[in-house]
Tab-separated table of C-alpha atoms in Angstrom:
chain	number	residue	atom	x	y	z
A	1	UNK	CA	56.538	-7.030	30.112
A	2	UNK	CA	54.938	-6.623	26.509
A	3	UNK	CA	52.795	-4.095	25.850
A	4	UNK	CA	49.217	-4.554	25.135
A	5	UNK	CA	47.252	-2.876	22.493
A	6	UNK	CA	43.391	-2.445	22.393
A	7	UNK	CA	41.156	-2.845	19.571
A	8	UNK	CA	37.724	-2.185	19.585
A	9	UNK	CA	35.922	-2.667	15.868
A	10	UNK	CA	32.030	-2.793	15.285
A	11	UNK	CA	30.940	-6.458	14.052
A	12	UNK	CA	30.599	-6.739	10.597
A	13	UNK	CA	29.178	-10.549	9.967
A	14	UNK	CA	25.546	-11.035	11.165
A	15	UNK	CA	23.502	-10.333	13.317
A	16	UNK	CA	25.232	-6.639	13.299
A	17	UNK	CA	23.450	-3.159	13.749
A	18	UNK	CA	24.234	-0.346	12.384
A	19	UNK	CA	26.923	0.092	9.543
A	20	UNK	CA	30.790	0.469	9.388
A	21	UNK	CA	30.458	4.327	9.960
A	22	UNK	CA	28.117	4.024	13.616
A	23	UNK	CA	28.853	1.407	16.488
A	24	UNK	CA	25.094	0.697	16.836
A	25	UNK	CA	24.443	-1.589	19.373
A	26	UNK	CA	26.661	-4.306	19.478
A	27	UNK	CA	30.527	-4.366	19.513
A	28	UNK	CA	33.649	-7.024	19.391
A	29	UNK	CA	36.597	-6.185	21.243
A	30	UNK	CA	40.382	-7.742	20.560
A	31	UNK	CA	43.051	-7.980	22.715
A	32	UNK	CA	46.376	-8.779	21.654
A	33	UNK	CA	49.072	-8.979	23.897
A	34	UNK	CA	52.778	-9.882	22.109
A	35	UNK	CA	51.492	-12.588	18.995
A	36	UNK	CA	48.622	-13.766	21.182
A	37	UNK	CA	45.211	-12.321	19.572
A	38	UNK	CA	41.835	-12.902	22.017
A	39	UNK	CA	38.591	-11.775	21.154
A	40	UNK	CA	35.873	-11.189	23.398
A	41	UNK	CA	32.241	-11.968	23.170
A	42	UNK	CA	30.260	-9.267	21.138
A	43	UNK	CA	28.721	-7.390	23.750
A	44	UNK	CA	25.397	-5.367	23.842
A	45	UNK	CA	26.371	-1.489	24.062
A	46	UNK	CA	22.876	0.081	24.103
A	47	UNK	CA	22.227	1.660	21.407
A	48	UNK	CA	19.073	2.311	19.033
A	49	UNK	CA	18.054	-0.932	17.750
A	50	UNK	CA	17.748	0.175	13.756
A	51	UNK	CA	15.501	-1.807	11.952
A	52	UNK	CA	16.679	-2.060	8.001
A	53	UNK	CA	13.723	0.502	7.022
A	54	UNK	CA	15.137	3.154	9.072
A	55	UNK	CA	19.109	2.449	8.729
A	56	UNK	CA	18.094	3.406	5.284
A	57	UNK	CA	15.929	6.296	5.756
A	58	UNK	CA	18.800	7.562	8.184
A	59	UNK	CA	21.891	7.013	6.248
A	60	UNK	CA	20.939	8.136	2.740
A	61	UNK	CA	17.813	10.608	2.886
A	62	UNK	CA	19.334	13.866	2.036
A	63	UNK	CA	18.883	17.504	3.518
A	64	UNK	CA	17.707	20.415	1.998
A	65	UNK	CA	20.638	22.738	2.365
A	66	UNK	CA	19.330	25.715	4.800
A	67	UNK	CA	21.901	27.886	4.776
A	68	UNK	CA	19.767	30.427	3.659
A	69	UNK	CA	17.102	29.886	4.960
A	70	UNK	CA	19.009	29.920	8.607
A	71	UNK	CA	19.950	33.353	7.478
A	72	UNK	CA	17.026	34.924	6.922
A	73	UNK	CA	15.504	33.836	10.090
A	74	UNK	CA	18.535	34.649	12.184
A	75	UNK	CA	18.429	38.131	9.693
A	76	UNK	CA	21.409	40.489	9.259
A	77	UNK	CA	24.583	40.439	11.711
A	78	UNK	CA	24.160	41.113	15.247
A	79	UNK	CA	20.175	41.126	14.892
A	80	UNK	CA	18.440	38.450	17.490
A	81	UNK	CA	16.751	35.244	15.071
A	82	UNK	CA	12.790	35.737	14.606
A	83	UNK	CA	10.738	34.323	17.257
A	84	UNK	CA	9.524	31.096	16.391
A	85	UNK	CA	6.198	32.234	16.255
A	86	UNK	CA	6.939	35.302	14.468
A	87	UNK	CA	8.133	33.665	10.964
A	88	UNK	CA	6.012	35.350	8.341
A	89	UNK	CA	4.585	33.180	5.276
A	90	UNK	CA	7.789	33.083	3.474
A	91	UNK	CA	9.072	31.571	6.734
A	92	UNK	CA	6.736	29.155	7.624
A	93	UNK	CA	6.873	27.408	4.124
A	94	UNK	CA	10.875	27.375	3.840
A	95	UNK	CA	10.601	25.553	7.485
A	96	UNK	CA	7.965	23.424	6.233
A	97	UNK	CA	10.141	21.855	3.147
A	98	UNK	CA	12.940	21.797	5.481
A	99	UNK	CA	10.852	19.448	7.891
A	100	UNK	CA	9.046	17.642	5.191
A	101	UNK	CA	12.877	17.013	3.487
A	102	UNK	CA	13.543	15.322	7.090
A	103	UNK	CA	12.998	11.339	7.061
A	104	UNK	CA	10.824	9.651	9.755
A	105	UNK	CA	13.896	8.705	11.572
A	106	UNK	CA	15.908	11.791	11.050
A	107	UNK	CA	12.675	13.336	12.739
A	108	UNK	CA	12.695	11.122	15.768
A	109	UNK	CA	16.068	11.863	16.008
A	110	UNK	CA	15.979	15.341	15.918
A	111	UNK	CA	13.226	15.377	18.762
A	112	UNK	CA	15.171	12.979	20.745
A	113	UNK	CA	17.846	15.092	21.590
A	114	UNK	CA	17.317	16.401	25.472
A	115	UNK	CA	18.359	19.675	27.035
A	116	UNK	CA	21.478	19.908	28.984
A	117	UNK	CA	23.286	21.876	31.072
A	118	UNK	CA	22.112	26.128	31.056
A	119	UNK	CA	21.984	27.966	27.694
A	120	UNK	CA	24.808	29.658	26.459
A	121	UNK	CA	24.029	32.902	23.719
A	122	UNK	CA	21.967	31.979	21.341
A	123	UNK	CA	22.737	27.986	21.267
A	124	UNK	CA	21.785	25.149	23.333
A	125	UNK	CA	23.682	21.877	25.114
A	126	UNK	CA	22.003	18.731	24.269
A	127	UNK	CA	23.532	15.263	24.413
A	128	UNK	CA	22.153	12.390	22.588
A	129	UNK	CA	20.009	10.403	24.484
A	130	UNK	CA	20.936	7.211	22.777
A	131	UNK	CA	24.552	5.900	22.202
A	132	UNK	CA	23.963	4.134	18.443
A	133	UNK	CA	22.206	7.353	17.470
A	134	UNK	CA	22.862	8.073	14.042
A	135	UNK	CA	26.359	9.381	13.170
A	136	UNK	CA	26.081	10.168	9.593
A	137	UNK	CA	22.608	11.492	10.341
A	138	UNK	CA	24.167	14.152	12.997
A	139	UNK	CA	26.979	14.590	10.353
A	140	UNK	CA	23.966	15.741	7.843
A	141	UNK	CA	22.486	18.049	10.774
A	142	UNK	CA	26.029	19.509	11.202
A	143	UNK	CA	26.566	20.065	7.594
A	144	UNK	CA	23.229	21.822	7.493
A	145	UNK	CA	23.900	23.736	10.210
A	146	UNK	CA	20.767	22.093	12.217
A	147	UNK	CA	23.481	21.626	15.032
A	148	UNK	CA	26.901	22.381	15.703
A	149	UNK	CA	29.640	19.664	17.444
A	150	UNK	CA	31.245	21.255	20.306
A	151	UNK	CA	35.200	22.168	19.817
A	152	UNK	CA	35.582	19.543	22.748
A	153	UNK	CA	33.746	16.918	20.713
A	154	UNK	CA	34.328	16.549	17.302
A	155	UNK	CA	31.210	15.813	15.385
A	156	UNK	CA	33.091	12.352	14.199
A	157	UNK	CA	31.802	11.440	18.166
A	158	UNK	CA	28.801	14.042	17.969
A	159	UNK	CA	26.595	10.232	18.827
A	160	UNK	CA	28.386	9.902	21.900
A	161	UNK	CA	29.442	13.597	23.256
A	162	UNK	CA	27.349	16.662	22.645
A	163	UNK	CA	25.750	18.540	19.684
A	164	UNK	CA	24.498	22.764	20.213
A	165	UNK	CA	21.158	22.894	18.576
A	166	UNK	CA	21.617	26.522	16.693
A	167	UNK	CA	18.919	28.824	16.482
A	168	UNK	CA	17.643	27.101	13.217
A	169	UNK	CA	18.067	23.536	14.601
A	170	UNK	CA	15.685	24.465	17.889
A	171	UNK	CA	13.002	26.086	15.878
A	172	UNK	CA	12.595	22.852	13.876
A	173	UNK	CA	12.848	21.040	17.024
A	174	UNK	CA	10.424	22.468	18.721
A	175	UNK	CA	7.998	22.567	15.449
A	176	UNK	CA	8.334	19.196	15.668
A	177	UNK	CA	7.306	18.941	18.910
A	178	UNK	CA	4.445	21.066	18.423
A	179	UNK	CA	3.436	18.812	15.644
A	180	UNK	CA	3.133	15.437	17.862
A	181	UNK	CA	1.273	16.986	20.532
A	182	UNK	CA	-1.263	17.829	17.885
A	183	UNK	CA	-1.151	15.016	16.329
């Protein structure tokens, strides 16, 4: 018996979705079994469907870097993060950049991402509701410290396993939020 290897590559001549770095929506899969290659029909795995306006704004629209401005609302070591409606000026305009520095899709994105499982210390379970959700885009929130990849789930598959908003990343979530229901 030979043995038989699996390949599974995202389609790269048109009509594909997404880019070389995300599966997006629609994948080929190869078999090859001894010298014998087969590939099978792209098939349809359910992802966002990007349009080129927001591949863009999702892929290269950078972050403001809020390091520090995650420190001073979590303040010094061991202190509880501000309540998020206990910022002061100063922190009401650094999270204001930060949002305004967030593309359209990077927002919808960001909102998007659904509660699950309990809360554990100060950080939250959420899994991506959509499979072809952005992977460089949750590489930029993990850079920025907007969410962190579990240990489980290397943020490599953060569009497919689970991110932990941090303390930062929900208080821009739920600004955003606050900001659709008041239109």
């Amino acid at each position: 018996m030979g043995s038989v290897l699996w390949f599974f590559a995202p389609i790269t001549e048109p009509p594909y979705v997404g880019t070389p770095l995300d599966l997006g929506r629609t994948m080929s899969v190869e078999i090859t079994i001894g010298f014998e290659q087969i590939e099978l029909p792209a098939q349809d795995v359910g992802g966002w469907p990007w349009s080129q306006e927001d591949e863009h704004q999702l892929w290269w629209t950078q972050l403001p870097d809020c390091n520090e401005i995650q420190r001073r609302i979590d303040g010094q070591p061991g202190s509880p993060p501000a309540p998020a409606n206990d910022c002061g000026p100063e922190g009401e305009v650094a999270i204001s950049v930060v949002i305004n520095g967030l593309s359209p899709a990077q927002r919808d994105l960001l909102v998007r991402l659904q509660p699950d499982g309990p809360a554990e210390e100060l950080r939250f379970s959420y899994a991506i509701q959509s499979k072809g959700a952005g992977l460089q885009s949750c590489s930029a929130f993990i850079k920025r410290q907007i969410v962190l990849a579990g240990d489980d789930h290397p943020y490599e598959n953060g569009h497919r396993g689970y991110l932990r908003l941090t303390p930062f990343g929900a208080l821009l979530r739920e600004r955003l939020i606050k900001e659709r229901r008041n239109g």
